[in-house]
């Protein structure tokens, strides 16, 4: 009994550290470890990557994106882990920029990842995926959930000169749903939103607004230009005519 027991112990211990080991041996030469999102943003947005000189997404960027973009993050966790592991295995063996989840503006600084085919085993990939998945859960979530959605919207706004419209809501907000159903879907409103705005919904009961913005009222509509200036911050539920006026006012304030 005894040898078997100690063997099991070893296996267990192996599993705990193996993912990290694989990362350090086979991924860390390119993918740096945890760097706070604020630093990463500063690096790319203000310094054209001269600050950190990253050659690949950092481990927390990978972890965050994989968890957000692959499969259903809110669904069954075991299934989600499998989906993420499947993506990682596939990507590492057959990297493909088209499949990459990185933002274009960040990707321009990176070469396509070389395939690690033959250099890493299926077991190692599984272990390293789990390691990436579990990485710094708290800190990665804390400074990037949704925020990243805003970041992406901002990138998009810079490219398209559209205005970001943040809809601050909560799930059980009656007037939010009412507006969503009765006003935002109106053709005139929807067309204008589509043409000149990037909409971003933020549930303020679970997620902080970007730029240190605050609002207690839902819905609130916050309009932000491509330079992250707040153009308008308007709480309340509106009818179609008034809401169209608000959109036009935001347009007038945009320069
Ligand atoms: C020689 C450098 C290098 C090594 C080694 C490397 N990568 Fe990458 N990896 C990159 C670069 C550069 C990118 C970004 C460009 C791209 O997606 O191809 C990337 C992208 C990725 C992506 C896709 C990210 C996305 O947002 O879509 C995953 C997943 C990934 N790497 C996992 C790994 C894992 C796991 C390892 C270790 C087993 C590893 N990489 C080793 C350079 C590397």
mmCIF file of C-alpha atoms in Angstrom, residues 97-239:
data_model
loop_
_atom_site.group_PDB
_atom_site.id
_atom_site.type_symbol
_atom_site.label_atom_id
_atom_site.label_comp_id
_atom_site.label_asym_id
_atom_site.label_seq_id
_atom_site.Cartn_x
_atom_site.Cartn_y
_atom_site.Cartn_z
ATOM 1 C CA UNK A 97 -3.254 35.210 -36.989
ATOM 2 C CA UNK A 98 -6.759 34.937 -38.311
ATOM 3 C CA UNK A 99 -7.735 32.884 -35.292
ATOM 4 C CA UNK A 100 -5.903 35.055 -32.819
ATOM 5 C CA UNK A 101 -8.023 36.836 -30.245
ATOM 6 C CA UNK A 102 -5.608 39.711 -29.884
ATOM 7 C CA UNK A 103 -6.665 43.205 -30.805
ATOM 8 C CA UNK A 104 -5.347 44.308 -34.188
ATOM 9 C CA UNK A 105 -3.672 47.322 -32.648
ATOM 10 C CA UNK A 106 -1.696 45.098 -30.347
ATOM 11 C CA UNK A 107 -1.068 42.402 -32.927
ATOM 12 C CA UNK A 108 0.783 44.805 -35.191
ATOM 13 C CA UNK A 109 3.673 44.627 -32.728
ATOM 14 C CA UNK A 110 3.832 40.840 -32.769
ATOM 15 C CA UNK A 111 5.023 38.311 -35.259
ATOM 16 C CA UNK A 112 2.834 35.302 -35.775
ATOM 17 C CA UNK A 113 3.657 32.709 -33.170
ATOM 18 C CA UNK A 114 5.826 29.882 -34.544
ATOM 19 C CA UNK A 115 4.241 26.445 -34.332
ATOM 20 C CA UNK A 116 5.502 24.337 -31.448
ATOM 21 C CA UNK A 117 4.587 21.136 -33.217
ATOM 22 C CA UNK A 118 6.900 18.345 -32.063
ATOM 23 C CA UNK A 119 8.231 20.528 -29.243
ATOM 24 C CA UNK A 120 5.408 20.076 -26.786
ATOM 25 C CA UNK A 121 3.274 17.064 -25.893
ATOM 26 C CA UNK A 122 -0.486 16.871 -25.604
ATOM 27 C CA UNK A 123 -0.157 16.399 -21.813
ATOM 28 C CA UNK A 124 2.064 19.425 -21.495
ATOM 29 C CA UNK A 125 -0.439 21.484 -23.444
ATOM 30 C CA UNK A 126 -3.240 20.374 -21.205
ATOM 31 C CA UNK A 127 -1.250 21.264 -18.106
ATOM 32 C CA UNK A 128 -0.184 24.641 -19.415
ATOM 33 C CA UNK A 129 -3.745 25.496 -20.485
ATOM 34 C CA UNK A 130 -4.985 24.770 -16.987
ATOM 35 C CA UNK A 131 -2.189 26.895 -15.591
ATOM 36 C CA UNK A 132 -3.078 29.798 -17.886
ATOM 37 C CA UNK A 133 -6.768 29.391 -17.098
ATOM 38 C CA UNK A 134 -6.205 29.591 -13.360
ATOM 39 C CA UNK A 135 -3.622 32.314 -13.493
ATOM 40 C CA UNK A 136 -4.002 35.127 -11.015
ATOM 41 C CA UNK A 137 -7.741 34.871 -11.210
ATOM 42 C CA UNK A 138 -8.362 37.768 -8.914
ATOM 43 C CA UNK A 139 -5.941 40.319 -10.221
ATOM 44 C CA UNK A 140 -6.550 39.575 -13.876
ATOM 45 C CA UNK A 141 -10.261 39.975 -13.414
ATOM 46 C CA UNK A 142 -10.032 42.948 -11.175
ATOM 47 C CA UNK A 143 -8.267 45.205 -13.579
ATOM 48 C CA UNK A 144 -9.560 44.083 -16.868
ATOM 49 C CA UNK A 145 -13.098 42.768 -16.934
ATOM 50 C CA UNK A 146 -15.227 44.928 -19.234
ATOM 51 C CA UNK A 147 -12.559 47.489 -19.002
ATOM 52 C CA UNK A 148 -11.046 45.588 -21.821
ATOM 53 C CA UNK A 149 -14.370 45.877 -23.612
ATOM 54 C CA UNK A 150 -14.032 49.628 -23.246
ATOM 55 C CA UNK A 151 -10.432 49.474 -24.349
ATOM 56 C CA UNK A 152 -11.457 47.661 -27.464
ATOM 57 C CA UNK A 153 -14.270 50.121 -28.080
ATOM 58 C CA UNK A 154 -11.762 52.944 -27.737
ATOM 59 C CA UNK A 155 -9.449 51.362 -30.284
ATOM 60 C CA UNK A 156 -12.393 50.966 -32.570
ATOM 61 C CA UNK A 157 -13.448 54.578 -32.015
ATOM 62 C CA UNK A 158 -9.981 55.811 -32.913
ATOM 63 C CA UNK A 159 -10.139 53.939 -36.163
ATOM 64 C CA UNK A 160 -13.681 54.840 -37.145
ATOM 65 C CA UNK A 161 -14.155 58.228 -35.428
ATOM 66 C CA UNK A 162 -17.292 56.928 -33.858
ATOM 67 C CA UNK A 163 -18.528 57.896 -30.423
ATOM 68 C CA UNK A 164 -18.639 55.286 -27.675
ATOM 69 C CA UNK A 165 -22.011 55.061 -25.988
ATOM 70 C CA UNK A 166 -21.881 53.257 -22.674
ATOM 71 C CA UNK A 167 -25.236 52.001 -21.514
ATOM 72 C CA UNK A 168 -24.938 51.679 -17.767
ATOM 73 C CA UNK A 169 -27.542 49.219 -16.604
ATOM 74 C CA UNK A 170 -28.376 46.465 -14.174
ATOM 75 C CA UNK A 171 -30.123 43.215 -14.946
ATOM 76 C CA UNK A 172 -33.283 43.940 -13.008
ATOM 77 C CA UNK A 173 -33.706 47.515 -14.219
ATOM 78 C CA UNK A 174 -37.166 47.831 -15.644
ATOM 79 C CA UNK A 175 -36.614 51.082 -17.527
ATOM 80 C CA UNK A 176 -33.424 49.771 -19.083
ATOM 81 C CA UNK A 177 -35.308 46.885 -20.620
ATOM 82 C CA UNK A 178 -38.116 49.142 -21.642
ATOM 83 C CA UNK A 179 -35.763 51.460 -23.477
ATOM 84 C CA UNK A 180 -33.905 48.572 -25.000
ATOM 85 C CA UNK A 181 -37.151 47.139 -26.334
ATOM 86 C CA UNK A 182 -39.006 50.271 -27.288
ATOM 87 C CA UNK A 183 -36.469 52.920 -28.211
ATOM 88 C CA UNK A 184 -33.080 51.489 -29.096
ATOM 89 C CA UNK A 185 -34.599 49.136 -31.631
ATOM 90 C CA UNK A 186 -36.510 51.894 -33.438
ATOM 91 C CA UNK A 187 -35.131 52.048 -36.949
ATOM 92 C CA UNK A 188 -34.105 55.697 -36.850
ATOM 93 C CA UNK A 189 -32.340 55.237 -33.534
ATOM 94 C CA UNK A 190 -30.758 51.925 -34.493
ATOM 95 C CA UNK A 191 -29.519 53.358 -37.794
ATOM 96 C CA UNK A 192 -27.923 56.362 -36.152
ATOM 97 C CA UNK A 193 -26.335 54.183 -33.480
ATOM 98 C CA UNK A 194 -25.000 51.847 -36.114
ATOM 99 C CA UNK A 195 -23.598 54.668 -38.240
ATOM 100 C CA UNK A 196 -21.924 56.904 -35.667
ATOM 101 C CA UNK A 197 -21.723 55.066 -32.353
ATOM 102 C CA UNK A 198 -20.137 52.072 -30.701
ATOM 103 C CA UNK A 199 -22.436 50.724 -28.017
ATOM 104 C CA UNK A 200 -21.096 49.119 -24.912
ATOM 105 C CA UNK A 201 -23.350 47.766 -22.192
ATOM 106 C CA UNK A 202 -21.988 47.683 -18.672
ATOM 107 C CA UNK A 203 -23.799 46.085 -15.771
ATOM 108 C CA UNK A 204 -22.881 48.455 -12.969
ATOM 109 C CA UNK A 205 -23.973 46.001 -10.293
ATOM 110 C CA UNK A 206 -21.024 43.783 -11.218
ATOM 111 C CA UNK A 207 -18.610 45.949 -13.159
ATOM 112 C CA UNK A 208 -17.011 49.294 -12.646
ATOM 113 C CA UNK A 209 -17.341 51.920 -15.306
ATOM 114 C CA UNK A 210 -14.115 52.864 -17.086
ATOM 115 C CA UNK A 211 -12.299 56.200 -16.630
ATOM 116 C CA UNK A 212 -13.369 56.310 -12.991
ATOM 117 C CA UNK A 213 -16.890 57.237 -14.103
ATOM 118 C CA UNK A 214 -19.692 56.907 -11.600
ATOM 119 C CA UNK A 215 -23.421 56.722 -11.875
ATOM 120 C CA UNK A 216 -26.087 55.489 -9.508
ATOM 121 C CA UNK A 217 -28.947 55.731 -11.945
ATOM 122 C CA UNK A 218 -29.868 53.175 -14.554
ATOM 123 C CA UNK A 219 -30.087 53.442 -17.376
ATOM 124 C CA UNK A 220 -27.430 56.069 -17.877
ATOM 125 C CA UNK A 221 -26.000 56.867 -21.255
ATOM 126 C CA UNK A 222 -22.439 58.039 -21.297
ATOM 127 C CA UNK A 223 -20.919 59.293 -24.523
ATOM 128 C CA UNK A 224 -17.162 59.241 -24.914
ATOM 129 C CA UNK A 225 -15.076 60.355 -27.855
ATOM 130 C CA UNK A 226 -12.065 58.601 -29.357
ATOM 131 C CA UNK A 227 -9.710 60.504 -27.052
ATOM 132 C CA UNK A 228 -11.553 59.215 -24.002
ATOM 133 C CA UNK A 229 -13.216 62.572 -23.290
ATOM 134 C CA UNK A 230 -16.672 62.311 -21.800
ATOM 135 C CA UNK A 231 -19.040 64.248 -24.084
ATOM 136 C CA UNK A 232 -22.278 63.655 -22.215
ATOM 137 C CA UNK A 233 -23.413 61.679 -19.201
ATOM 138 C CA UNK A 234 -27.179 61.415 -19.224
ATOM 139 C CA UNK A 235 -29.166 59.388 -16.743
ATOM 140 C CA UNK A 236 -32.719 58.296 -17.377
ATOM 141 C CA UNK A 237 -35.066 56.545 -19.729
ATOM 142 C CA UNK A 238 -36.082 58.474 -22.848
ATOM 143 C CA UNK A 239 -38.587 58.281 -25.629
#
